[in-house]
Amino acid sequence: MNPIGNLNKIFESRIRLGVMSILMVNSEVNFNDLKQMLEVTDGNLASHLNTLEENGYIKVYKGFIGRKTNTTYAITTSGEKAFKGHLTALEHMIRFTK
Amino acid sequence: MNPIGNLNKIFESRIRLGVMSILMVNSEVNFNDLKQMLEVTDGNLASHLNTLEENGYIKVYKGFIGRKTNTTYAITTSGEKAFKGHLTALEHMIRFTK
DNA sequence: TTTAGTAGCTTTGTATTGCAAAGTGCTTTT
DNA sequence: AAAAGCACTTTGCAATACAAAGCTACTAAA
C-alpha cells in the first residue's frame, strides 16, 4: 500500500477534522458551540456535519432546553475508529515513509 | 485562536501531504519515483508539485542522467518548518481541544 | 402586538479544486 | 522506424467549499 492509501478522504477538510477532534474529547457539543469554536458560518458547518453524519461518524440528537430547540452532536464508535485510523495512518506516513 | 486555525491549508491534500512526508525523509526524489510511491497520474502529481513549489515548500532540480532529463525534488527549510508546524498544530488540535 | 433575535438549518450561486485524459517534445529502447 | 518513457502542460469536467440569503419555529423585548 502506498503511504497515503490509508488516509481517510473525509478527514481532508480542516473543519471536519476540527469537529471530530472536538467530539473526541467532548461527549456532546451543540451546534452553536461548534460554530463558535471553529469560527465558521452556520451553513458551512451544517454541510460538514451532514457529510460526517452521512458517513456514520457522528450522530445527531435533536432535543430541547426548556422549550427551545437544542441540537447536539456526538461521535459514534465507528467515527472514533475511523478518526483513530486516520491518525495512525498519518503517523505511519510521516515516520515510515522511505 | 480556534483549534483549526494553525492547520496549513496547503496540507489538506493527501497527495501534497504524501510528497512532503516523503521529502522529509528522502533528501532528493525524482518525479517518477514520487509518482510510483504515491500511485497518482503524472498530471495530477505535477500540479500538486507545482503548488508546493509556488509556496516555497519544495525546490526543483532539473538535471540530466546522461542526456536524459531527470527532475528531482527536495524539501526547503521553509517547507520543513511549515510541515512541522502543521504537524504540531494537528497534535495540539487533537490533544488540547476542550 | 408588532418587532427583534436566536437556533439550526436549506437553498442558491460562485469560485476553487481535483483529477483524468490527451497532447507535447525530447530520449531511449526495440 | 516504431514504440515507449520522462516530465511535464493543457483541456475539460465533476466535485467541493464557502458565503450569503432565505426559512422555520421558536422566545424575548418594547
mmCIF file of C-alpha atoms (C1' of nucleotides) in Angstrom:
data_model
loop_
_atom_site.group_PDB
_atom_site.id
_atom_site.type_symbol
_atom_site.label_atom_id
_atom_site.label_comp_id
_atom_site.label_asym_id
_atom_site.label_seq_id
_atom_site.Cartn_x
_atom_site.Cartn_y
_atom_site.Cartn_z
ATOM 1 C CA MET A 1 0.000 0.000 0.000
ATOM 2 C CA ASN A 2 1.272 3.477 -0.795
ATOM 3 C CA PRO A 3 1.894 5.938 2.053
ATOM 4 C CA ILE A 4 -1.289 7.934 1.544
ATOM 5 C CA GLY A 5 -3.575 4.985 0.873
ATOM 6 C CA ASN A 6 -4.829 4.707 4.425
ATOM 7 C CA LEU A 7 -5.642 8.364 4.871
ATOM 8 C CA ASN A 8 -9.348 8.962 5.143
ATOM 9 C CA LYS A 9 -10.677 11.219 2.439
ATOM 10 C CA ILE A 10 -13.396 12.550 4.716
ATOM 11 C CA PHE A 11 -10.744 13.970 7.020
ATOM 12 C CA GLU A 12 -9.003 16.076 4.407
ATOM 13 C CA SER A 13 -11.172 19.001 5.461
ATOM 14 C CA ARG A 14 -9.962 21.061 8.391
ATOM 15 C CA ILE A 15 -13.469 21.781 9.527
ATOM 16 C CA ARG A 16 -14.374 18.102 9.626
ATOM 17 C CA LEU A 17 -11.053 17.372 11.309
ATOM 18 C CA GLY A 18 -11.864 20.044 13.844
ATOM 19 C CA VAL A 19 -15.341 18.715 14.516
ATOM 20 C CA MET A 20 -14.004 15.219 15.020
ATOM 21 C CA SER A 21 -11.262 16.265 17.390
ATOM 22 C CA ILE A 22 -13.687 18.347 19.403
ATOM 23 C CA LEU A 23 -16.069 15.408 19.610
ATOM 24 C CA MET A 24 -13.253 13.073 20.596
ATOM 25 C CA VAL A 25 -12.837 14.928 23.862
ATOM 26 C CA ASN A 26 -16.307 16.367 24.422
ATOM 27 C CA SER A 27 -19.028 13.769 24.571
ATOM 28 C CA GLU A 28 -21.763 16.100 23.357
ATOM 29 C CA VAL A 29 -21.495 19.518 21.762
ATOM 30 C CA ASN A 30 -24.300 21.604 20.338
ATOM 31 C CA PHE A 31 -24.414 23.344 17.006
ATOM 32 C CA ASN A 32 -23.765 26.815 18.255
ATOM 33 C CA ASP A 33 -20.781 25.871 20.376
ATOM 34 C CA LEU A 34 -19.197 24.066 17.455
ATOM 35 C CA LYS A 35 -19.830 27.080 15.296
ATOM 36 C CA GLN A 36 -18.117 29.392 17.753
ATOM 37 C CA MET A 37 -15.227 27.034 18.454
ATOM 38 C CA LEU A 38 -14.435 26.624 14.800
ATOM 39 C CA GLU A 39 -15.351 30.134 13.693
ATOM 40 C CA VAL A 40 -17.262 29.083 10.637
ATOM 41 C CA THR A 41 -20.532 30.172 9.106
ATOM 42 C CA ASP A 42 -23.520 28.107 10.124
ATOM 43 C CA GLY A 43 -24.307 26.967 6.604
ATOM 44 C CA ASN A 44 -20.776 25.742 6.090
ATOM 45 C CA LEU A 45 -20.736 23.941 9.421
ATOM 46 C CA ALA A 46 -24.121 22.361 8.750
ATOM 47 C CA SER A 47 -22.941 20.901 5.470
ATOM 48 C CA HIS A 48 -19.789 19.437 7.007
ATOM 49 C CA LEU A 49 -21.789 17.984 9.885
ATOM 50 C CA ASN A 50 -24.040 16.495 7.269
ATOM 51 C CA THR A 51 -21.264 14.641 5.473
ATOM 52 C CA LEU A 52 -19.910 13.391 8.799
ATOM 53 C CA GLU A 53 -23.346 12.107 9.664
ATOM 54 C CA GLU A 54 -23.880 10.553 6.236
ATOM 55 C CA ASN A 55 -20.685 8.623 6.779
ATOM 56 C CA GLY A 56 -21.842 7.449 10.178
ATOM 57 C CA TYR A 57 -19.058 9.247 12.023
ATOM 58 C CA ILE A 58 -21.287 11.395 14.201
ATOM 59 C CA LYS A 59 -24.814 11.160 15.478
ATOM 60 C CA VAL A 60 -27.271 13.945 15.999
ATOM 61 C CA TYR A 61 -29.590 14.495 18.929
ATOM 62 C CA LYS A 62 -32.383 16.932 18.411
ATOM 63 C CA GLY A 63 -33.631 17.973 21.791
ATOM 64 C CA PHE A 64 -34.820 20.893 23.821
ATOM 65 C CA ILE A 65 -33.561 23.096 26.571
ATOM 66 C CA GLY A 66 -36.820 24.090 28.144
ATOM 67 C CA ARG A 67 -38.918 24.724 25.071
ATOM 68 C CA LYS A 68 -36.044 25.920 22.923
ATOM 69 C CA THR A 69 -34.536 23.597 20.348
ATOM 70 C CA ASN A 70 -31.061 22.289 21.084
ATOM 71 C CA THR A 71 -29.198 20.056 18.659
ATOM 72 C CA THR A 72 -26.166 18.231 19.943
ATOM 73 C CA TYR A 73 -23.630 16.141 18.142
ATOM 74 C CA ALA A 74 -21.589 13.206 19.346
ATOM 75 C CA ILE A 75 -19.026 10.916 17.802
ATOM 76 C CA THR A 76 -20.044 7.349 17.004
ATOM 77 C CA THR A 77 -17.885 4.320 17.757
ATOM 78 C CA SER A 78 -17.383 3.953 14.038
ATOM 79 C CA GLY A 79 -16.375 7.596 13.845
ATOM 80 C CA GLU A 80 -13.929 7.147 16.669
ATOM 81 C CA LYS A 81 -12.431 4.160 14.935
ATOM 82 C CA ALA A 82 -12.177 5.984 11.619
ATOM 83 C CA PHE A 83 -10.590 9.018 13.216
ATOM 84 C CA LYS A 84 -8.046 6.993 15.140
ATOM 85 C CA GLY A 85 -7.324 5.030 11.997
ATOM 86 C CA HIS A 86 -6.692 8.232 10.138
ATOM 87 C CA LEU A 87 -4.322 9.469 12.808
ATOM 88 C CA THR A 88 -2.288 6.282 12.842
ATOM 89 C CA ALA A 89 -2.184 6.376 9.043
ATOM 90 C CA LEU A 90 -0.812 9.892 9.323
ATOM 91 C CA GLU A 91 1.794 8.788 11.832
ATOM 92 C CA HIS A 92 2.866 5.874 9.711
ATOM 93 C CA MET A 93 3.089 8.041 6.669
ATOM 94 C CA ILE A 94 5.307 10.519 8.443
ATOM 95 C CA ARG A 95 7.515 8.079 10.289
ATOM 96 C CA PHE A 96 7.955 5.170 7.956
ATOM 97 C CA THR A 97 7.896 6.610 4.502
ATOM 98 C CA LYS A 98 11.148 5.518 2.911
ATOM 99 C CA MET B 1 -7.071 31.023 18.122
ATOM 100 C CA ASN B 2 -9.560 28.322 17.230
ATOM 101 C CA PRO B 3 -8.389 24.695 17.095
ATOM 102 C CA ILE B 4 -8.092 24.539 13.327
ATOM 103 C CA GLY B 5 -6.583 27.983 12.834
ATOM 104 C CA ASN B 6 -2.987 26.794 12.732
ATOM 105 C CA LEU B 7 -3.552 23.998 10.255
ATOM 106 C CA ASN B 8 -1.899 24.718 6.938
ATOM 107 C CA LYS B 9 -4.344 24.833 4.077
ATOM 108 C CA ILE B 10 -1.738 23.598 1.625
ATOM 109 C CA PHE B 11 -1.506 20.335 3.559
ATOM 110 C CA GLU B 12 -5.164 19.446 3.335
ATOM 111 C CA SER B 13 -4.411 17.424 0.235
ATOM 112 C CA ARG B 14 -3.270 13.868 0.776
ATOM 113 C CA ILE B 15 -1.030 13.961 -2.247
ATOM 114 C CA ARG B 16 0.747 17.085 -1.040
ATOM 115 C CA LEU B 17 0.945 15.574 2.445
ATOM 116 C CA GLY B 18 2.445 12.467 0.914
ATOM 117 C CA VAL B 19 5.001 14.390 -1.095
ATOM 118 C CA MET B 20 6.064 16.359 1.956
ATOM 119 C CA SER B 21 6.445 13.340 4.179
ATOM 120 C CA ILE B 22 8.437 11.541 1.511
ATOM 121 C CA LEU B 23 10.706 14.544 1.129
ATOM 122 C CA MET B 24 11.111 14.822 4.886
ATOM 123 C CA VAL B 25 12.996 11.537 4.956
ATOM 124 C CA ASN B 26 14.454 11.386 1.458
ATOM 125 C CA SER B 27 16.707 14.280 0.593
ATOM 126 C CA GLU B 28 16.062 14.068 -3.147
ATOM 127 C CA VAL B 29 13.419 12.167 -5.041
ATOM 128 C CA ASN B 30 12.722 12.300 -8.745
ATOM 129 C CA PHE B 31 9.380 12.730 -10.419
ATOM 130 C CA ASN B 32 8.887 9.169 -11.440
ATOM 131 C CA ASP B 33 9.692 7.719 -8.047
ATOM 132 C CA LEU B 34 7.215 10.086 -6.416
ATOM 133 C CA LYS B 35 4.648 9.086 -8.977
ATOM 134 C CA GLN B 36 5.107 5.396 -8.233
ATOM 135 C CA MET B 37 5.258 5.847 -4.474
ATOM 136 C CA LEU B 38 2.030 7.810 -4.417
ATOM 137 C CA GLU B 39 0.292 5.976 -7.252
ATOM 138 C CA VAL B 40 -1.044 9.054 -8.930
ATOM 139 C CA THR B 41 -1.273 10.203 -12.511
ATOM 140 C CA ASP B 42 1.611 12.314 -13.700
ATOM 141 C CA GLY B 43 -0.520 15.348 -14.483
ATOM 142 C CA ASN B 44 -2.046 15.286 -11.064
ATOM 143 C CA LEU B 45 1.309 14.914 -9.358
ATOM 144 C CA ALA B 46 2.802 17.698 -11.465
ATOM 145 C CA SER B 47 0.097 20.123 -10.425
ATOM 146 C CA HIS B 48 0.497 19.332 -6.735
ATOM 147 C CA LEU B 49 4.270 19.671 -7.000
ATOM 148 C CA ASN B 50 3.628 22.987 -8.641
ATOM 149 C CA THR B 51 1.582 24.380 -5.776
ATOM 150 C CA LEU B 52 4.187 23.133 -3.296
ATOM 151 C CA GLU B 53 6.874 24.889 -5.281
ATOM 152 C CA GLU B 54 4.840 28.068 -5.644
ATOM 153 C CA ASN B 55 4.558 28.145 -1.884
ATOM 154 C CA GLY B 56 8.279 27.684 -1.481
ATOM 155 C CA TYR B 57 7.944 24.344 0.265
ATOM 156 C CA ILE B 58 9.960 22.327 -2.222
ATOM 157 C CA LYS B 59 12.653 23.121 -4.736
ATOM 158 C CA VAL B 60 13.156 21.555 -8.119
ATOM 159 C CA TYR B 61 16.377 20.449 -9.712
ATOM 160 C CA LYS B 62 16.231 19.894 -13.419
ATOM 161 C CA GLY B 63 19.200 17.835 -14.382
ATOM 162 C CA PHE B 64 20.264 15.034 -16.667
ATOM 163 C CA ILE B 65 21.275 11.460 -16.402
ATOM 164 C CA GLY B 66 23.430 11.228 -19.492
ATOM 165 C CA ARG B 67 21.320 13.128 -21.983
ATOM 166 C CA LYS B 68 18.039 12.169 -20.439
ATOM 167 C CA THR B 69 16.190 14.684 -18.328
ATOM 168 C CA ASN B 70 15.964 13.928 -14.643
ATOM 169 C CA THR B 71 13.976 16.184 -12.341
ATOM 170 C CA THR B 72 14.413 15.794 -8.619
ATOM 171 C CA TYR B 73 12.557 17.429 -5.802
ATOM 172 C CA ALA B 74 13.697 18.345 -2.326
ATOM 173 C CA ILE B 75 12.111 19.998 0.649
ATOM 174 C CA THR B 76 13.172 23.544 1.516
ATOM 175 C CA THR B 77 13.908 24.724 5.040
ATOM 176 C CA SER B 78 10.755 26.784 4.859
ATOM 177 C CA GLY B 79 8.852 23.699 3.727
ATOM 178 C CA GLU B 80 10.274 21.686 6.595
ATOM 179 C CA LYS B 81 9.235 24.379 9.011
ATOM 180 C CA ALA B 82 5.750 24.628 7.551
ATOM 181 C CA PHE B 83 5.274 20.877 7.610
ATOM 182 C CA LYS B 84 6.467 20.517 11.179
ATOM 183 C CA GLY B 85 4.255 23.436 12.122
ATOM 184 C CA HIS B 86 1.287 21.710 10.581
ATOM 185 C CA LEU B 87 2.019 18.517 12.454
ATOM 186 C CA THR B 88 2.276 20.240 15.799
ATOM 187 C CA ALA B 89 -0.935 22.122 15.023
ATOM 188 C CA LEU B 90 -2.571 18.764 14.360
ATOM 189 C CA GLU B 91 -1.261 17.388 17.640
ATOM 190 C CA HIS B 92 -2.446 20.382 19.583
ATOM 191 C CA MET B 93 -5.823 20.221 17.962
ATOM 192 C CA ILE B 94 -6.212 16.602 18.892
ATOM 193 C CA ARG B 95 -4.835 16.770 22.412
ATOM 194 C CA PHE B 96 -5.935 20.087 23.753
ATOM 195 C CA THR B 97 -9.269 20.745 22.175
ATOM 196 C CA LYS B 98 -11.585 21.262 25.046
ATOM 197 C "C1'" DT C 1 -48.974 43.096 19.473
ATOM 198 C "C1'" DT C 2 -45.516 44.325 16.464
ATOM 199 C "C1'" DT C 3 -40.602 43.879 16.422
ATOM 200 C "C1'" DA C 4 -36.345 41.841 17.062
ATOM 201 C "C1'" DG C 5 -33.479 37.993 17.978
ATOM 202 C "C1'" DT C 6 -31.718 33.086 18.196
ATOM 203 C "C1'" DA C 7 -31.009 28.134 16.715
ATOM 204 C "C1'" DG C 8 -30.411 25.249 13.177
ATOM 205 C "C1'" DC C 9 -30.875 24.555 9.216
ATOM 206 C "C1'" DT C 10 -31.696 24.515 3.428
ATOM 207 C "C1'" DT C 11 -31.127 26.715 -0.880
ATOM 208 C "C1'" DT C 12 -28.643 29.265 -4.183
ATOM 209 C "C1'" DG C 13 -24.798 30.750 -6.582
ATOM 210 C "C1'" DT C 14 -19.951 31.321 -7.268
ATOM 211 C "C1'" DA C 15 -15.232 30.241 -7.089
ATOM 212 C "C1'" DT C 16 -11.888 26.961 -6.325
ATOM 213 C "C1'" DT C 17 -10.008 22.500 -6.554
ATOM 214 C "C1'" DG C 18 -9.032 17.750 -8.063
ATOM 215 C "C1'" DC C 19 -8.490 14.770 -11.400
ATOM 216 C "C1'" DA C 20 -8.127 12.032 -15.724
ATOM 217 C "C1'" DA C 21 -7.056 12.184 -20.276
ATOM 218 C "C1'" DA C 22 -4.842 13.907 -24.058
ATOM 219 C "C1'" DG C 23 -1.186 16.390 -26.090
ATOM 220 C "C1'" DT C 24 3.973 17.890 -26.327
ATOM 221 C "C1'" DG C 25 8.990 17.484 -27.075
ATOM 222 C "C1'" DC C 26 12.546 15.008 -26.034
ATOM 223 C "C1'" DT C 27 15.125 10.486 -25.489
ATOM 224 C "C1'" DT C 28 15.816 5.720 -25.210
ATOM 225 C "C1'" DT C 29 14.772 1.139 -26.305
ATOM 226 C "C1'" DT C 30 13.433 -2.457 -29.632
ATOM 227 C "C1'" DA D 1 11.462 3.124 -37.884
ATOM 228 C "C1'" DA D 2 8.132 2.296 -34.304
ATOM 229 C "C1'" DA D 3 7.026 2.070 -29.578
ATOM 230 C "C1'" DA D 4 7.581 3.560 -25.155
ATOM 231 C "C1'" DG D 5 9.205 6.503 -21.254
ATOM 232 C "C1'" DC D 6 10.017 11.042 -18.825
ATOM 233 C "C1'" DA D 7 8.320 15.276 -17.268
ATOM 234 C "C1'" DC D 8 5.520 17.902 -17.968
ATOM 235 C "C1'" DT D 9 1.188 21.424 -19.953
ATOM 236 C "C1'" DT D 10 -3.373 21.946 -21.474
ATOM 237 C "C1'" DT D 11 -8.114 20.909 -21.509
ATOM 238 C "C1'" DG D 12 -12.320 19.963 -19.618
ATOM 239 C "C1'" DC D 13 -15.326 18.186 -16.336
ATOM 240 C "C1'" DA D 14 -17.035 16.990 -11.846
ATOM 241 C "C1'" DA D 15 -16.830 17.584 -7.084
ATOM 242 C "C1'" DT D 16 -16.013 20.674 -3.237
ATOM 243 C "C1'" DA D 17 -16.109 24.789 -0.234
ATOM 244 C "C1'" DC D 18 -17.985 28.651 1.046
ATOM 245 C "C1'" DA D 19 -20.742 32.888 1.887
ATOM 246 C "C1'" DA D 20 -24.968 34.824 1.771
ATOM 247 C "C1'" DA D 21 -29.635 34.701 1.855
ATOM 248 C "C1'" DG D 22 -33.790 32.603 2.988
ATOM 249 C "C1'" DC D 23 -36.617 29.871 6.116
ATOM 250 C "C1'" DT D 24 -38.960 27.720 10.192
ATOM 251 C "C1'" DA D 25 -40.064 27.668 14.675
ATOM 252 C "C1'" DC D 26 -39.496 29.394 18.396
ATOM 253 C "C1'" DT D 27 -38.588 33.209 22.535
ATOM 254 C "C1'" DA D 28 -37.984 37.691 24.438
ATOM 255 C "C1'" DA D 29 -38.323 42.609 24.458
ATOM 256 C "C1'" DA D 30 -40.894 47.122 23.571
#
